[in-house]
Coordinates of C-alpha atoms and ligand atoms in Angstrom, one line a residue:
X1 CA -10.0 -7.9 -26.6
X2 CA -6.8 -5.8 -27.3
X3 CA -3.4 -7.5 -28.9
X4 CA 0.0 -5.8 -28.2
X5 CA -0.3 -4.1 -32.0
X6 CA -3.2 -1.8 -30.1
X7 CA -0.4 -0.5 -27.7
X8 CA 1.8 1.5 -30.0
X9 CA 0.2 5.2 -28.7
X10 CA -0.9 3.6 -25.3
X11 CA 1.4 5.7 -23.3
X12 CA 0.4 8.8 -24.9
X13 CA -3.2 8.6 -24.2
X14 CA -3.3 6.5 -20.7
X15 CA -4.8 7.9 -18.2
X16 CA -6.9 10.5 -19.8
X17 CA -6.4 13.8 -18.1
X18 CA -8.6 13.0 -15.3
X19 CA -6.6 10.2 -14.4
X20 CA -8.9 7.1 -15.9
X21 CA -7.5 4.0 -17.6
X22 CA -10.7 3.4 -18.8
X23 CA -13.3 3.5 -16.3
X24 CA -10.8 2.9 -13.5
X25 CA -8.4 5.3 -11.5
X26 CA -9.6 9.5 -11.3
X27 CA -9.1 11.6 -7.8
X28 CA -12.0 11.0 -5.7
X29 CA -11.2 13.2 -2.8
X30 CA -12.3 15.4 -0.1
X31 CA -12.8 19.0 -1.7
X32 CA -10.2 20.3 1.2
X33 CA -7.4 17.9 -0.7
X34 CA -8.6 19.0 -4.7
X35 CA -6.2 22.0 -4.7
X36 CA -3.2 19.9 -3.1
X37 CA -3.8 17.0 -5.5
X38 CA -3.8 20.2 -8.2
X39 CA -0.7 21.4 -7.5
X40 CA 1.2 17.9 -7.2
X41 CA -0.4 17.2 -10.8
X42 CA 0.7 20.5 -12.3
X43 CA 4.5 19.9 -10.4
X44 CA 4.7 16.7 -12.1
X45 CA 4.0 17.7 -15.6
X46 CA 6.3 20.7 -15.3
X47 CA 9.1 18.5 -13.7
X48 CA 8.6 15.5 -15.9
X49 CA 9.5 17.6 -18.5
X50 CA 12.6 19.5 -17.7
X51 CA 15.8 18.2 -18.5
X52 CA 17.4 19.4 -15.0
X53 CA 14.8 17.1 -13.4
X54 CA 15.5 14.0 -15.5
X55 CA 19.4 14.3 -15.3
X56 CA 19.1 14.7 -11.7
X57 CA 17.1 11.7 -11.6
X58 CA 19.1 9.7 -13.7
X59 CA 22.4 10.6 -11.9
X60 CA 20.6 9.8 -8.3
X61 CA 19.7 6.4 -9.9
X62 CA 23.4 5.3 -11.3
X63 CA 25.1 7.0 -8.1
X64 CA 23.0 6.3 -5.3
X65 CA 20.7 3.5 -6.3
X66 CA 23.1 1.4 -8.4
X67 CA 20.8 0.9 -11.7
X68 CA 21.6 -0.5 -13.9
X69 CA 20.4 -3.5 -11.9
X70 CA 21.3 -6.6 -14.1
X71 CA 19.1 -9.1 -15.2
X72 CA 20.2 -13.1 -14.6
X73 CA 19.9 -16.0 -15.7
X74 CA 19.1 -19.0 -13.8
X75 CA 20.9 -21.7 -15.2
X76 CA 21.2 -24.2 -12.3
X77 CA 17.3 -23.5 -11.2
X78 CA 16.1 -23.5 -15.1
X79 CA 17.6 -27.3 -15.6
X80 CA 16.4 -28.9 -12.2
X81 CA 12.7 -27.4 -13.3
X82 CA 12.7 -28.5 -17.1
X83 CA 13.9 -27.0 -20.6
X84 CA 12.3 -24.0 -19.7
X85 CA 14.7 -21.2 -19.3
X86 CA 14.0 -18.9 -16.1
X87 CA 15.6 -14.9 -16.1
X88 CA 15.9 -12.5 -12.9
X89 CA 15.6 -8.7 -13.3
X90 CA 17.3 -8.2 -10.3
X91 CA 15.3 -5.3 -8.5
X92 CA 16.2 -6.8 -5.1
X93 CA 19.9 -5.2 -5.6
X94 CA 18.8 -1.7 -6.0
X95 CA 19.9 0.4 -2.4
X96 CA 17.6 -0.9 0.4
X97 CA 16.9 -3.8 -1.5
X98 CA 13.3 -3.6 -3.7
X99 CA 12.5 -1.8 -6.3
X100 CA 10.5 0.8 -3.9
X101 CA 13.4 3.2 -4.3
X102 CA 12.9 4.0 -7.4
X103 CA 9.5 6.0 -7.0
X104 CA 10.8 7.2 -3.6
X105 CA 13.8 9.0 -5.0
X106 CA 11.6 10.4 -7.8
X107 CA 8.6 12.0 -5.2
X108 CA 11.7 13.1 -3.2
X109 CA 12.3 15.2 -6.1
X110 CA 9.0 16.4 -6.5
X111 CA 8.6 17.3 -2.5
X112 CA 12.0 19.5 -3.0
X113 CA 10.3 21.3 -5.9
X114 CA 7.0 21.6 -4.1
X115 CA 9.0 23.4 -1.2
X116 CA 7.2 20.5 1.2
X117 CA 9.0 20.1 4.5
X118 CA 7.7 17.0 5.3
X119 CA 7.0 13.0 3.1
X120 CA 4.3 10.8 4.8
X121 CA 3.8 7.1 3.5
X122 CA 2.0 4.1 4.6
X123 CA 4.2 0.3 4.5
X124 CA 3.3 -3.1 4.7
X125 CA 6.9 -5.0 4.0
X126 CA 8.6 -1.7 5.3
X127 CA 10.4 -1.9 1.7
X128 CA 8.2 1.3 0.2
X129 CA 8.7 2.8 4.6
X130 CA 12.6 2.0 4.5
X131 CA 12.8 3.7 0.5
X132 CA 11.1 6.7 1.7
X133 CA 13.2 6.9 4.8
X134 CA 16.0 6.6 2.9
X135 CA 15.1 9.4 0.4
X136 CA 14.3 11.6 3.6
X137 CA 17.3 11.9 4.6
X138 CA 19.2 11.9 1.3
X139 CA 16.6 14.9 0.4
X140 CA 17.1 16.3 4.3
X141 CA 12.9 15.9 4.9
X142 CA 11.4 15.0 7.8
X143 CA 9.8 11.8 7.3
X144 CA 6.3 9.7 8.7
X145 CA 5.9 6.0 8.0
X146 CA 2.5 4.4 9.5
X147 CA 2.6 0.7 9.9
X148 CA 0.2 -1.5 11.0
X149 CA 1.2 -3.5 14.1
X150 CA 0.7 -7.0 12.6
X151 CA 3.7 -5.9 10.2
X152 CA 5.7 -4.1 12.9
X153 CA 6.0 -8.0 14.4
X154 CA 6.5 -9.6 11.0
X155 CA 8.5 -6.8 9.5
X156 CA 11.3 -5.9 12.2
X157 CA 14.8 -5.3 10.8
X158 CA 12.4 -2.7 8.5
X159 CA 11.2 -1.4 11.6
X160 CA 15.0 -1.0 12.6
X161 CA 16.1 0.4 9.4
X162 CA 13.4 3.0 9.0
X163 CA 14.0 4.5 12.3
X164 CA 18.0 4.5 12.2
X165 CA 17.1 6.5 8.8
X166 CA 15.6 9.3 10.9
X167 CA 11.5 8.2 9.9
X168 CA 9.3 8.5 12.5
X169 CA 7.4 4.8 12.6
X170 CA 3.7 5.5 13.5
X171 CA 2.2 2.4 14.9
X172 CA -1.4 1.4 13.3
X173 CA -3.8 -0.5 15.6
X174 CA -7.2 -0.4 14.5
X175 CA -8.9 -3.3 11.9
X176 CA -6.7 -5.9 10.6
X177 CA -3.7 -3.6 11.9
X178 CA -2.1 -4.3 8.4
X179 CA -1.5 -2.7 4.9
X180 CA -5.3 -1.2 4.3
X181 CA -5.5 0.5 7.7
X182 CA -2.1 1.6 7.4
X183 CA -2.8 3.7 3.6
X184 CA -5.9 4.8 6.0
X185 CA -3.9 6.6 8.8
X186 CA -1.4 7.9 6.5
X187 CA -4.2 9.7 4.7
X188 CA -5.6 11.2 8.2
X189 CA -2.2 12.4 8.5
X190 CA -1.5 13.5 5.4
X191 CA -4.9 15.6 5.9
X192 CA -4.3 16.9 8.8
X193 CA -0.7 18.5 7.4
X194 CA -0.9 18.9 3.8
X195 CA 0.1 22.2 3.5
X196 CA 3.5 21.5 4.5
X197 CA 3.3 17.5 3.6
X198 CA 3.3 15.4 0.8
X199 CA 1.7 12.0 0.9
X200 CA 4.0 9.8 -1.4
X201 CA 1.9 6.7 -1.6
X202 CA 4.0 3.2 -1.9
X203 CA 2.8 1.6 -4.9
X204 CA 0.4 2.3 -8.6
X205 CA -2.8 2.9 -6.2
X206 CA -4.3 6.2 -4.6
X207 CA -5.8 9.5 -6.4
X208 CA -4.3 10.7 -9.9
X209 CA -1.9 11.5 -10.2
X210 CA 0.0 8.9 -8.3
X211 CA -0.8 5.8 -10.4
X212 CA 0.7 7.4 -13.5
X213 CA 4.2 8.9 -11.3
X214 CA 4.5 5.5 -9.7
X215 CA 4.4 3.9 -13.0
X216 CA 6.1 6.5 -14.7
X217 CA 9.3 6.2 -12.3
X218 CA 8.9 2.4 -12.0
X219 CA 8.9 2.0 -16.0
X220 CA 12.7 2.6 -16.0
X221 CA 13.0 -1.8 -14.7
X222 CA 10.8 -2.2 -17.7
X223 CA 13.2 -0.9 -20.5
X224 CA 15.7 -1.6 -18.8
X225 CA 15.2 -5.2 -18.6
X226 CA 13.8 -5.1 -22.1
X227 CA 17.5 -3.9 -23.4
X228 CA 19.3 -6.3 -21.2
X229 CA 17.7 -8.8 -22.2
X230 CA 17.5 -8.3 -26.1
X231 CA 21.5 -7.9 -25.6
X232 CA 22.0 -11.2 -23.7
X233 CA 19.6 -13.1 -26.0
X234 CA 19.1 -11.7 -29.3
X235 CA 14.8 -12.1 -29.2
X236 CA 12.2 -10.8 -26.2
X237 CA 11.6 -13.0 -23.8
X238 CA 8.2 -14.9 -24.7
X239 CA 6.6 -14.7 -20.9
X240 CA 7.0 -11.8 -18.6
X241 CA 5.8 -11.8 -14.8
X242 CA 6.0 -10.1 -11.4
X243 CA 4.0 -10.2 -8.4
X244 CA 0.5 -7.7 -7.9
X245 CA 0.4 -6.1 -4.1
X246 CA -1.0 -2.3 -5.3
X247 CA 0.9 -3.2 -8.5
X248 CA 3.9 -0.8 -8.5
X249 CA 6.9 -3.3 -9.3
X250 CA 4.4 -5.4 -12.3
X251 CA 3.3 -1.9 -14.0
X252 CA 7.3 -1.1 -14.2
X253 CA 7.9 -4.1 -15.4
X254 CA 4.8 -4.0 -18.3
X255 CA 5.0 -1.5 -19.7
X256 CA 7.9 -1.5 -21.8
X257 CA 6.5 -5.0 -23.3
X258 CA 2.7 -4.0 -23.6
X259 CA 3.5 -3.1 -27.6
X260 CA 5.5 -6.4 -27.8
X261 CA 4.1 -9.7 -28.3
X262 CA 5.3 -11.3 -25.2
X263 CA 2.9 -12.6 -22.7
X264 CA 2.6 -11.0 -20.0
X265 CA 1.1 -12.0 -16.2
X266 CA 0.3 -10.2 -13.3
X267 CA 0.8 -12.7 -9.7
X268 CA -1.7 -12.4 -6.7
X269 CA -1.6 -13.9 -3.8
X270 CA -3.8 -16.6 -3.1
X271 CA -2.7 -16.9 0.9
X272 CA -4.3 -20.1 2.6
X273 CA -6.8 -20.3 0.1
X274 CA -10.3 -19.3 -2.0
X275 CA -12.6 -18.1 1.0
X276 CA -13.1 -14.8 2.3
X277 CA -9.9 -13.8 4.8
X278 CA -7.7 -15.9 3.0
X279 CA -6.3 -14.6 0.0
X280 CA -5.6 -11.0 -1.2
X281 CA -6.5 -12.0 -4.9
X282 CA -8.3 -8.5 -6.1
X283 CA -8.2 -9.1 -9.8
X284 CA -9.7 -13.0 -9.5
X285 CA -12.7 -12.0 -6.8
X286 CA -13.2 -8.3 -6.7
X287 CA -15.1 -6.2 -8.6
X288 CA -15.4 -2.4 -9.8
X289 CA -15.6 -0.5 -6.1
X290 CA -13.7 2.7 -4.6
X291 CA -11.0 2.7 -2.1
X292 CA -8.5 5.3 -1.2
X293 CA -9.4 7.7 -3.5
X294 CA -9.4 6.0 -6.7
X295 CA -11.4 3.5 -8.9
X296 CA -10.8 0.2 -9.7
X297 CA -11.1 -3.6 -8.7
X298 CA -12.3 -4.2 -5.4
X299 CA -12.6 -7.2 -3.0
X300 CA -15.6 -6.0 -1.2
X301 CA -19.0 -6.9 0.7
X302 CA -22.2 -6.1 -0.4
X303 CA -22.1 -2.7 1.1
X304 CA -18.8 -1.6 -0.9
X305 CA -16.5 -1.9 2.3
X306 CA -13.5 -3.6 1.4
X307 CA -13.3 -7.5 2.4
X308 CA -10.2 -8.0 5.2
X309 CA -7.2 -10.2 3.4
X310 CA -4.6 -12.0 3.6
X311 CA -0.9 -12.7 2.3
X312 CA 1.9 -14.5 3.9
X313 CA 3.6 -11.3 1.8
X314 CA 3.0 -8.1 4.3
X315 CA 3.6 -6.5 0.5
X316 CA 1.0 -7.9 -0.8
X317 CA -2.5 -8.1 0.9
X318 CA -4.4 -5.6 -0.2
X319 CA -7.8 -5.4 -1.0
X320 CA -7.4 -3.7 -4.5
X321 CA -5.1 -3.2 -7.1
X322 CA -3.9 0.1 -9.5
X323 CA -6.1 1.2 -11.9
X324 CA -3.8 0.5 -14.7
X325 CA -3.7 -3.2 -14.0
X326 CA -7.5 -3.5 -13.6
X327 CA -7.9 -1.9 -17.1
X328 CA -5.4 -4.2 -18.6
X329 CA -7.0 -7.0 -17.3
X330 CA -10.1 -5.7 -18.4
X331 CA -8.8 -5.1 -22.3
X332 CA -7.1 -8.6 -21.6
X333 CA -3.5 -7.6 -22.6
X334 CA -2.0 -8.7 -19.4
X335 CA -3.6 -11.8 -18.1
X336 CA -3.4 -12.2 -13.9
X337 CA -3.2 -15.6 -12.4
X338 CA -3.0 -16.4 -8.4
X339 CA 0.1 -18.2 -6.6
X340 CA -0.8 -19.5 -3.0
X341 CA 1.7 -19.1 0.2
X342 CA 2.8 -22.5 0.0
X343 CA 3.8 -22.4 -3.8
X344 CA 5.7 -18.9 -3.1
X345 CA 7.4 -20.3 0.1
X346 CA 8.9 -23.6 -2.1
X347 CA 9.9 -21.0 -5.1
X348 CA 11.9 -18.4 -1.6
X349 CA 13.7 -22.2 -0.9
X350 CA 14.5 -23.0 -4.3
X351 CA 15.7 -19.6 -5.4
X352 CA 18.0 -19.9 -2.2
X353 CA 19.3 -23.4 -2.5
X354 CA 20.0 -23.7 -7.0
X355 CA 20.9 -20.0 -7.1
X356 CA 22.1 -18.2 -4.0
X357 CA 19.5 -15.4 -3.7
X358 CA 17.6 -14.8 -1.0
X359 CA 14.3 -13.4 -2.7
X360 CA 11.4 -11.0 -0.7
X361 CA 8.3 -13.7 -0.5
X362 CA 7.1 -10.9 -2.9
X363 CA 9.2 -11.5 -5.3
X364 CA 8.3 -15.8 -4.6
X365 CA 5.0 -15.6 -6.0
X366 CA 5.8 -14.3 -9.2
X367 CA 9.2 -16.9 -9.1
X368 CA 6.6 -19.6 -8.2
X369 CA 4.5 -18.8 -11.7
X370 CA 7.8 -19.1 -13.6
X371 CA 8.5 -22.6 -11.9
X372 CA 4.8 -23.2 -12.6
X373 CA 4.7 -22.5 -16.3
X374 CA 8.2 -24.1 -16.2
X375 CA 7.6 -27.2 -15.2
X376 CA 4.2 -27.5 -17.3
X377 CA 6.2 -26.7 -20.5
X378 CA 9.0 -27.7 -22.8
X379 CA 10.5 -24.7 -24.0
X380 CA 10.4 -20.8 -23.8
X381 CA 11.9 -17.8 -21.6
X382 CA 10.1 -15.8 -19.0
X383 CA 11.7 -13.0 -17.3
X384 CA 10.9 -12.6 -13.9
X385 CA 10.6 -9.4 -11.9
X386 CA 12.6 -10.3 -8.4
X387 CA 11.1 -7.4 -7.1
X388 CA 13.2 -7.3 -3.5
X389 CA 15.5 -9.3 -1.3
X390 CA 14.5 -11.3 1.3
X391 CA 16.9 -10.2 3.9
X392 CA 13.4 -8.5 6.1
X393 CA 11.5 -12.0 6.0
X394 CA 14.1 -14.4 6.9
X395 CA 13.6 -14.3 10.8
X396 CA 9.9 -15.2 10.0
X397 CA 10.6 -18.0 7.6
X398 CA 13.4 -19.5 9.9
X399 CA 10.8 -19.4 12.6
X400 CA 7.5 -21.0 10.8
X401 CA 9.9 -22.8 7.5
X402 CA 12.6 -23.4 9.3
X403 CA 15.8 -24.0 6.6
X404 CA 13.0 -25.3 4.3
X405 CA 13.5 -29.1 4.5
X406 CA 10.2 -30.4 3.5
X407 CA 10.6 -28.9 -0.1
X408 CA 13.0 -30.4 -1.6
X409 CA 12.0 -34.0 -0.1
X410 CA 9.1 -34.3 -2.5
Ligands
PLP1 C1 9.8 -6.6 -2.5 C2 8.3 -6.2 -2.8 N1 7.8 -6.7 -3.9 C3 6.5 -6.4 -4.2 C4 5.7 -5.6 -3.4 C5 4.3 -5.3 -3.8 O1 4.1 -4.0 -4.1 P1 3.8 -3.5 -5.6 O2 2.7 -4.3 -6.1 O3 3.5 -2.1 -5.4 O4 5.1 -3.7 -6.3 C6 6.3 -5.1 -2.2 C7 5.5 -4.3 -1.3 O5 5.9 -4.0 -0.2 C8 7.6 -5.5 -1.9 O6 8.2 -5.0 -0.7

């Protein structure tokens, strides 16, 4: 078992140069895709170092994207619950609304300096389809989302968004026609055109060295918050939380605090419930399997094929989880607890009626932890990672919650 003092060198020697946080992560791919995956590793190294690259960066992120994003305090919400004291880093006002954008203008980069003409991505809340549109046509690339059909329905004004961005939206059908099948077409695409293509992968999951990049450009809500929130309150926060789909919004979020000692949780959802089909909760049920080219924590059946699941969150239900989370799990630094759709859809009203922010029912599971842990106990601070706004889901959650009523009659 490892204690925040074992994390003072932990960036400098996670992953090891084959891309393994312990035994999860590494590039298991077809041998036609090793040089590609070669290249995009040596790019990143080169460019991750060069002061043109990072300036550029950082300007793109104050200009375009809006960061600093601030981080809030809920005072109303944080009294109704308890003498607990509930904090936003507010992710969901970044440009397009989630915290996506900030890998997608950083492999944006990385396509320009590859010479690619093309980005291809896979989306299951549209957020990581509508970033990567977005950096398309800031970076003038040609752009192909594929999105299973199930979120199509659920996920319209993305759908909209994406293709008034110029992104081609590639309808996926087969399986579950959801998240999994949609990282599976993009990668039959991306195979078929990777000479000219670059598959930019929406969240901490998929061959090295896209676990590490993801993380590496998400880290920036980390620090930030970390700062913020040292300046608003003089000490660290003593629980920090967001929600687990591949794990790209949590990982930005932890890693600035794994060498702190502040708690730290990891949310999964927990759907409808414990049995097969239900839930999307990887880290509680899965075990050590492969899936999309990398190693890590699995919900699978006895043959290895991954289980189907389920989240009211389109962002969310996916059968594994990054390789980084899986080893911190493993080391037990970050601890990872589950949050069903019903808890998640009472923390969406609550955020909207004692604060006046629509969150992404993301961004509600980890909120429903924090009003959790709130209510259970008498003091402390937990900073919360409102990953995205919920501006996609409200058509579905006026049609199946209507304005919410039942919550707030308990
Ligand atoms: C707003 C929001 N939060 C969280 C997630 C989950 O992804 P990740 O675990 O990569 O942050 C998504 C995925 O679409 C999302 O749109």
């Amino acid at each position: 078992m490892k204690t925040y003092r074992d994390f003072d060198r932990y960036l400098k020697e996670f992953p090891d140069k084959n891309g393994y946080f312990g035994r999860y992560g590494g590039a298991i791919l077809p041998p036609e895709l090793v040089p590609a995956f070669q290249d995009i590793t040596a790019a990143y190294q080169e460019i991750c170092h060069s002061a043109q690259f990072i300036s550029e960066l950082r300007r793109i992120r104050k200009e375009f994207q809006g960061r600093p994003t601030p981080v809030y305090h809920c005072d109303r919400l944080s009294r109704h619950l308890g003498k607990s004291q509930i904090y936003l880093k507010r992710e969901d006002l970044n440009h397009t609304g989630a915290h996506k954008i900030n890998h997608c203008m950083g492999e944006g980069l990385l396509a320009k300096f590859l010479g690619k003409k093309k980005i291809i991505a896979e989306t299951g809340a549209g957020q990581h389809g509508v970033a990567l549109a977005t950096a398309a046509a800031y970076f003038g690339l040609e752009c192909d989302i594929y999105m299973g059909e199930v979120d199509i329905a659920k996920q319209h004004p993305n759908v909209v968004r994406m293709k008034m961005l110029g992104a081609n939206v590639i309808p996926v059908t087969h399986g579950l026609k959801t998240l999994k099948e949609a990282v599976d077409a993009a990668f039959e695409g991306y195979l078929k055109e990777y000479q000219d293509a670059i598959y930019c992968i929406g969240s901490a999951v998929g061959p090295h060295p896209f676990p590490m990049m993801v993380r590496d450009f998400q880290s920036v809500v980390g620090y930030e918050a970390r700062a913020q929130f040292l300046e608003m309150t003089g000490i660290l926060p003593d629980t920090v939380c967001a929600a687990v789909g591949g794990g790209s919004n949590s990982i930005g979020m932890f890693e600035a605090f794994l060498s702190d000692p502040v708690e730290i949780v990891g949310v999964e959802p927990l759907g409808r419930g414990e049995a097969v089909g239900d839930h999307a909760a990887s880290m509680k049920f899965g075990k050590l399997g492969t899936l999309h080219g990398f190693e890590s924590i699995l919900l699978q059946d006895e043959q290895g094929e991954p289980l189907p699941v389920y989240s009211i969150a389109s962002g969310l239900d996916y059968p594994s989880v990054g390789p980084e989370h899986a080893y911190l799990c493993e080391c037990g630094r970050v601890n990872y607890d589950v949050v069903s759709d019903e808890e998640a859809m009472e923390a969406f009203f609550l955020l909207c009626r004692y604060e006046g922010i629509i969150p992404a029912i993301e961004s509600s599971h980890a909120l429903a932890y924090a009003i959790r842990r709130a209510r259970e106990q008498d003091t402390g601070a937990i900073l919360v990672n409102l990953s995205g706004r919920g501006d996609k889901d409200i058509d579905y959650v006026f049609e199946h919650y209507g304005t919410g009523e039942r919550f707030f009659k308990k």
